[in-house]
PDB file of C-alpha atoms in Angstrom:
ATOM      1  CA  UNK D 376       0.000   0.000   0.000  1.00 40.00           C
ATOM      2  CA  UNK D 377       1.410   3.419  -0.995  1.00 52.00           C
ATOM      3  CA  UNK D 378       1.831   6.451   1.184  1.00 72.00           C
ATOM      4  CA  UNK D 379      -1.227   8.649   1.539  1.00 87.00           C
ATOM      5  CA  UNK D 380      -0.544  11.927  -0.245  1.00 90.00           C
ATOM      6  CA  UNK D 381      -1.590  15.246   1.255  1.00 92.00           C
ATOM      7  CA  UNK D 382      -2.205  18.121  -1.160  1.00 93.00           C
ATOM      8  CA  UNK D 383      -1.172  21.716  -0.503  1.00 93.00           C
ATOM      9  CA  UNK D 384      -1.798  24.684  -2.810  1.00 92.00           C
ATOM     10  CA  UNK D 385       0.691  27.428  -3.502  1.00 90.00           C
ATOM     11  CA  UNK D 386       1.663  29.571  -6.479  1.00 87.00           C
ATOM     12  CA  UNK D 387       5.337  30.484  -6.595  1.00 86.00           C
ATOM     13  CA  UNK D 388       7.042  32.484  -9.292  1.00 88.00           C
ATOM     14  CA  UNK D 389      10.399  31.368 -10.671  1.00 87.00           C
ATOM     15  CA  UNK D 390      12.184  34.490  -9.459  1.00 87.00           C
ATOM     16  CA  UNK D 391      11.248  33.658  -5.872  1.00 89.00           C
ATOM     17  CA  UNK D 392      11.930  29.927  -5.904  1.00 92.00           C
ATOM     18  CA  UNK D 393      13.738  30.405  -2.565  1.00 93.00           C
ATOM     19  CA  UNK D 394      10.336  31.041  -0.971  1.00 93.00           C
ATOM     20  CA  UNK D 395       9.176  27.688  -2.343  1.00 93.00           C
ATOM     21  CA  UNK D 396      12.200  26.068  -0.697  1.00 95.00           C
ATOM     22  CA  UNK D 397      11.423  27.783   2.614  1.00 95.00           C
ATOM     23  CA  UNK D 398       7.799  26.654   2.466  1.00 95.00           C
ATOM     24  CA  UNK D 399       8.705  23.027   1.708  1.00 96.00           C
ATOM     25  CA  UNK D 400      11.356  23.047   4.453  1.00 96.00           C
ATOM     26  CA  UNK D 401       8.851  24.417   6.964  1.00 96.00           C
ATOM     27  CA  UNK D 402       6.381  21.678   6.038  1.00 96.00           C
ATOM     28  CA  UNK D 403       9.153  19.102   6.502  1.00 96.00           C
ATOM     29  CA  UNK D 404       9.740  20.516   9.983  1.00 96.00           C
ATOM     30  CA  UNK D 405       6.052  19.781  10.614  1.00 95.00           C
ATOM     31  CA  UNK D 406       6.399  16.195   9.338  1.00 95.00           C
ATOM     32  CA  UNK D 407       5.173  16.689   5.744  1.00 96.00           C
ATOM     33  CA  UNK D 408       7.664  15.599   3.090  1.00 96.00           C
ATOM     34  CA  UNK D 409       7.571  16.686  -0.533  1.00 96.00           C
ATOM     35  CA  UNK D 410       6.736  14.053  -3.165  1.00 95.00           C
ATOM     36  CA  UNK D 411       5.733  15.886  -6.350  1.00 92.00           C
ATOM     37  CA  UNK D 412       4.620  19.240  -7.716  1.00 90.00           C
ATOM     38  CA  UNK D 413       1.940  20.393 -10.109  1.00 88.00           C
ATOM     39  CA  UNK D 414       1.206  23.908 -11.352  1.00 84.00           C
ATOM     40  CA  UNK D 415      -0.382  25.229  -8.148  1.00 87.00           C
ATOM     41  CA  UNK D 416      -0.415  22.064  -6.058  1.00 91.00           C
ATOM     42  CA  UNK D 417       2.225  20.042  -4.285  1.00 93.00           C
ATOM     43  CA  UNK D 418       1.847  16.600  -2.763  1.00 94.00           C
ATOM     44  CA  UNK D 419       3.393  15.480   0.508  1.00 96.00           C
ATOM     45  CA  UNK D 420       3.604  12.388   2.681  1.00 95.00           C
ATOM     46  CA  UNK D 421       3.480  12.513   6.468  1.00 95.00           C
ATOM     47  CA  UNK D 422       6.342  11.137   8.568  1.00 94.00           C
ATOM     48  CA  UNK D 423       7.211  12.946  11.771  1.00 93.00           C
ATOM     49  CA  UNK D 424      10.222  10.706  12.483  1.00 94.00           C
ATOM     50  CA  UNK D 425      12.466  12.506   9.956  1.00 95.00           C
ATOM     51  CA  UNK D 426      13.127  16.018   8.688  1.00 96.00           C
ATOM     52  CA  UNK D 427      14.738  17.098   5.431  1.00 97.00           C
ATOM     53  CA  UNK D 428      16.326  20.161   3.860  1.00 97.00           C
ATOM     54  CA  UNK D 429      14.934  20.653   0.345  1.00 97.00           C
ATOM     55  CA  UNK D 430      16.477  22.570  -2.533  1.00 96.00           C
ATOM     56  CA  UNK D 431      15.300  23.298  -6.079  1.00 95.00           C
ATOM     57  CA  UNK D 432      17.378  23.457  -9.212  1.00 94.00           C
ATOM     58  CA  UNK D 433      16.395  24.858 -12.601  1.00 92.00           C
ATOM     59  CA  UNK D 434      17.939  22.947 -15.498  1.00 88.00           C
ATOM     60  CA  UNK D 435      16.552  22.670 -19.000  1.00 81.00           C
ATOM     61  CA  UNK D 436      17.181  19.752 -21.319  1.00 73.00           C
ATOM     62  CA  UNK D 437      17.075  17.182 -18.529  1.00 69.00           C
ATOM     63  CA  UNK D 438      14.666  14.483 -19.687  1.00 69.00           C
ATOM     64  CA  UNK D 439      13.836  11.762 -17.184  1.00 70.00           C
ATOM     65  CA  UNK D 440      15.383   8.472 -18.189  1.00 71.00           C
ATOM     66  CA  UNK D 441      18.101   9.887 -20.414  1.00 77.00           C
ATOM     67  CA  UNK D 442      21.835   9.383 -19.871  1.00 83.00           C
ATOM     68  CA  UNK D 443      22.391  13.126 -19.452  1.00 87.00           C
ATOM     69  CA  UNK D 444      19.708  13.249 -16.770  1.00 87.00           C
ATOM     70  CA  UNK D 445      21.300  10.327 -14.931  1.00 88.00           C
ATOM     71  CA  UNK D 446      24.683  12.109 -14.993  1.00 90.00           C
ATOM     72  CA  UNK D 447      22.977  15.182 -13.578  1.00 91.00           C
ATOM     73  CA  UNK D 448      21.395  13.142 -10.763  1.00 91.00           C
ATOM     74  CA  UNK D 449      24.674  11.323 -10.067  1.00 93.00           C
ATOM     75  CA  UNK D 450      26.446  14.662  -9.628  1.00 92.00           C
ATOM     76  CA  UNK D 451      24.055  15.685  -6.855  1.00 93.00           C
ATOM     77  CA  UNK D 452      23.954  12.198  -5.349  1.00 95.00           C
ATOM     78  CA  UNK D 453      27.747  12.274  -5.044  1.00 94.00           C
ATOM     79  CA  UNK D 454      27.339  15.518  -3.081  1.00 93.00           C
ATOM     80  CA  UNK D 455      24.885  13.819  -0.700  1.00 94.00           C
ATOM     81  CA  UNK D 456      21.592  14.948  -2.241  1.00 96.00           C
ATOM     82  CA  UNK D 457      18.631  12.649  -2.821  1.00 96.00           C
ATOM     83  CA  UNK D 458      16.544  13.299  -5.949  1.00 95.00           C
ATOM     84  CA  UNK D 459      12.838  13.616  -5.119  1.00 96.00           C
ATOM     85  CA  UNK D 460      10.948  14.752  -8.210  1.00 93.00           C
ATOM     86  CA  UNK D 461      10.831  17.129 -11.168  1.00 90.00           C
ATOM     87  CA  UNK D 462       8.255  19.598 -12.385  1.00 88.00           C
ATOM     88  CA  UNK D 463       8.029  20.154 -16.117  1.00 83.00           C
ATOM     89  CA  UNK D 464      11.498  18.661 -16.746  1.00 81.00           C
ATOM     90  CA  UNK D 465      12.993  21.978 -15.666  1.00 87.00           C
ATOM     91  CA  UNK D 466      12.560  22.319 -11.893  1.00 92.00           C
ATOM     92  CA  UNK D 467      14.218  19.499  -9.990  1.00 93.00           C
ATOM     93  CA  UNK D 468      13.703  18.870  -6.273  1.00 95.00           C
ATOM     94  CA  UNK D 469      16.456  17.454  -4.064  1.00 96.00           C
ATOM     95  CA  UNK D 470      16.722  16.803  -0.350  1.00 97.00           C
ATOM     96  CA  UNK D 471      19.158  15.919   2.400  1.00 96.00           C
ATOM     97  CA  UNK D 472      18.374  14.763   5.892  1.00 95.00           C
ATOM     98  CA  UNK D 473      18.201  17.854   8.084  1.00 94.00           C
ATOM     99  CA  UNK D 474      21.084  18.536  10.447  1.00 92.00           C
ATOM    100  CA  UNK D 475      20.853  21.197  13.180  1.00 93.00           C
ATOM    101  CA  UNK D 476      22.936  24.262  12.393  1.00 91.00           C
ATOM    102  CA  UNK D 477      23.529  23.281   8.757  1.00 91.00           C
ATOM    103  CA  UNK D 478      22.122  25.121   5.763  1.00 91.00           C
ATOM    104  CA  UNK D 479      23.225  23.025   2.749  1.00 93.00           C
ATOM    105  CA  UNK D 480      22.924  24.575  -0.718  1.00 93.00           C
ATOM    106  CA  UNK D 481      22.991  23.100  -4.206  1.00 92.00           C
ATOM    107  CA  UNK D 482      25.013  26.057  -5.458  1.00 90.00           C
ATOM    108  CA  UNK D 483      28.035  26.692  -3.303  1.00 86.00           C
ATOM    109  CA  UNK D 484      29.793  29.301  -5.448  1.00 89.00           C
ATOM    110  CA  UNK D 485      28.678  32.675  -6.787  1.00 91.00           C
ATOM    111  CA  UNK D 486      29.453  31.923 -10.429  1.00 92.00           C
ATOM    112  CA  UNK D 487      27.140  28.877 -10.561  1.00 91.00           C
ATOM    113  CA  UNK D 488      24.379  30.766  -8.772  1.00 92.00           C
ATOM    114  CA  UNK D 489      24.792  33.698 -11.151  1.00 94.00           C
ATOM    115  CA  UNK D 490      24.507  31.310 -14.103  1.00 93.00           C
ATOM    116  CA  UNK D 491      21.260  29.929 -12.621  1.00 93.00           C
ATOM    117  CA  UNK D 492      19.797  33.439 -12.319  1.00 93.00           C
ATOM    118  CA  UNK D 493      20.864  34.284 -15.872  1.00 94.00           C
ATOM    119  CA  UNK D 494      19.254  31.079 -17.225  1.00 92.00           C
ATOM    120  CA  UNK D 495      15.983  31.972 -15.514  1.00 93.00           C
ATOM    121  CA  UNK D 496      16.201  35.552 -16.782  1.00 95.00           C
ATOM    122  CA  UNK D 497      16.884  34.373 -20.336  1.00 94.00           C
ATOM    123  CA  UNK D 498      13.860  32.042 -20.340  1.00 93.00           C
ATOM    124  CA  UNK D 499      11.582  34.812 -19.041  1.00 94.00           C
ATOM    125  CA  UNK D 500      12.962  37.239 -21.628  1.00 94.00           C
ATOM    126  CA  UNK D 501      12.372  34.770 -24.472  1.00 94.00           C
ATOM    127  CA  UNK D 502       8.823  34.156 -23.224  1.00 93.00           C
ATOM    128  CA  UNK D 503       8.192  37.905 -23.053  1.00 93.00           C
ATOM    129  CA  UNK D 504       9.330  38.532 -26.638  1.00 93.00           C
ATOM    130  CA  UNK D 505       7.600  35.410 -27.961  1.00 94.00           C
ATOM    131  CA  UNK D 506       4.312  36.570 -26.429  1.00 91.00           C
ATOM    132  CA  UNK D 507       4.857  40.086 -27.786  1.00 90.00           C
ATOM    133  CA  UNK D 508       5.271  38.572 -31.261  1.00 91.00           C
ATOM    134  CA  UNK D 509       2.114  36.455 -30.804  1.00 88.00           C
ATOM    135  CA  UNK D 510       0.186  39.515 -29.602  1.00 85.00           C
ATOM    136  CA  UNK D 511       1.243  41.530 -32.663  1.00 85.00           C
ATOM    137  CA  UNK D 512       0.244  38.670 -35.000  1.00 84.00           C
ATOM    138  CA  UNK D 513      -3.128  38.427 -33.260  1.00 78.00           C
ATOM    139  CA  UNK D 514      -3.712  42.152 -33.561  1.00 76.00           C
ATOM    140  CA  UNK D 515      -2.813  42.203 -37.267  1.00 76.00           C
ATOM    141  CA  UNK D 516      -4.759  39.060 -38.193  1.00 72.00           C
ATOM    142  CA  UNK D 517      -7.807  39.912 -36.142  1.00 70.00           C
ATOM    143  CA  UNK D 518      -7.837  43.686 -36.686  1.00 70.00           C
ATOM    144  CA  UNK D 519     -11.425  43.840 -37.964  1.00 66.00           C
ATOM    145  CA  UNK D 520     -12.604  41.493 -35.224  1.00 64.00           C
ATOM    146  CA  UNK D 521     -10.954  43.637 -32.533  1.00 62.00           C
ATOM    147  CA  UNK D 522     -12.354  46.911 -33.875  1.00 65.00           C
ATOM    148  CA  UNK D 523     -15.898  45.518 -34.047  1.00 69.00           C
ATOM    149  CA  UNK D 524     -15.686  44.001 -30.557  1.00 67.00           C
ATOM    150  CA  UNK D 525     -13.189  46.352 -28.956  1.00 65.00           C
ATOM    151  CA  UNK D 526     -14.804  46.372 -25.505  1.00 67.00           C
ATOM    152  CA  UNK D 527     -15.739  42.703 -25.332  1.00 68.00           C
ATOM    153  CA  UNK D 528     -12.587  41.129 -26.798  1.00 71.00           C
ATOM    154  CA  UNK D 529      -9.961  43.736 -27.681  1.00 72.00           C
ATOM    155  CA  UNK D 530      -9.587  45.571 -24.362  1.00 77.00           C
ATOM    156  CA  UNK D 531      -9.770  42.453 -22.120  1.00 82.00           C
ATOM    157  CA  UNK D 532      -7.188  40.693 -24.317  1.00 80.00           C
ATOM    158  CA  UNK D 533      -4.887  43.725 -24.180  1.00 83.00           C
ATOM    159  CA  UNK D 534      -5.225  43.791 -20.380  1.00 89.00           C
ATOM    160  CA  UNK D 535      -4.266  40.101 -20.238  1.00 90.00           C
ATOM    161  CA  UNK D 536      -1.238  40.697 -22.456  1.00 90.00           C
ATOM    162  CA  UNK D 537      -0.167  43.710 -20.398  1.00 91.00           C
ATOM    163  CA  UNK D 538      -0.450  41.660 -17.199  1.00 93.00           C
ATOM    164  CA  UNK D 539       1.610  38.857 -18.775  1.00 92.00           C
ATOM    165  CA  UNK D 540       4.254  41.332 -19.967  1.00 93.00           C
ATOM    166  CA  UNK D 541       4.293  42.905 -16.518  1.00 94.00           C
ATOM    167  CA  UNK D 542       4.841  39.565 -14.778  1.00 93.00           C
ATOM    168  CA  UNK D 543       7.565  38.439 -17.194  1.00 94.00           C
ATOM    169  CA  UNK D 544       9.236  41.855 -17.169  1.00 94.00           C
ATOM    170  CA  UNK D 545       9.197  41.907 -13.381  1.00 95.00           C
ATOM    171  CA  UNK D 546      10.721  38.413 -13.330  1.00 94.00           C
ATOM    172  CA  UNK D 547      13.548  39.509 -15.640  1.00 95.00           C
ATOM    173  CA  UNK D 548      14.174  42.553 -13.462  1.00 96.00           C
ATOM    174  CA  UNK D 549      14.220  40.462 -10.246  1.00 94.00           C
ATOM    175  CA  UNK D 550      16.734  38.027 -11.735  1.00 94.00           C
ATOM    176  CA  UNK D 551      18.928  40.960 -12.801  1.00 95.00           C
ATOM    177  CA  UNK D 552      18.740  42.337  -9.248  1.00 95.00           C
ATOM    178  CA  UNK D 553      19.969  38.975  -7.913  1.00 93.00           C
ATOM    179  CA  UNK D 554      22.827  38.892 -10.447  1.00 94.00           C
ATOM    180  CA  UNK D 555      23.826  42.451  -9.524  1.00 94.00           C
ATOM    181  CA  UNK D 556      23.735  41.605  -5.817  1.00 93.00           C
ATOM    182  CA  UNK D 557      26.101  38.671  -6.384  1.00 89.00           C
ATOM    183  CA  UNK D 558      28.454  40.906  -8.393  1.00 88.00           C
ATOM    184  CA  UNK D 559      28.551  43.446  -5.553  1.00 86.00           C
ATOM    185  CA  UNK D 560      29.519  40.832  -2.965  1.00 77.00           C
ATOM    186  CA  UNK D 561      32.524  39.436  -4.816  1.00 68.00           C
TER     187      UNK D 561
END
């Protein structure tokens, strides 16, 4: 019989993945241990006899079952990390048994952490420009439709696009702030 999964809801943005780590670590302190993630849901098992420190890593091109993915997992396993799960083949969850006074990290040097932030920033930037391109194509192709139904379709769609651009732009800015902060503390 499998472990009973408990569901928790939370929306975390990529630029604040550290808050996701803090949340999962706090739940582990309470006896809930991360199993898998979905878009706004995470699943946990209950075991109050153990506590873990969880960390997330963002890596693209890591397909479960491939040789490259196994090398990636082996690298962290050699450093004492246990692989737990992945979300979308990009966010990977690892854990170590919790030790008082220790705060283990996946990234132990500034350069690697800076590269992580730049990868996240690049993905958000590409998504921003891709959606800008899609918006322009929609506006050109559906020009007559938007002018006839400006208030029912055109304005709400523009508001959605502006919100999306705002979120992605803010994410790019936050990642740049983190990169700049690392550069200052060299």
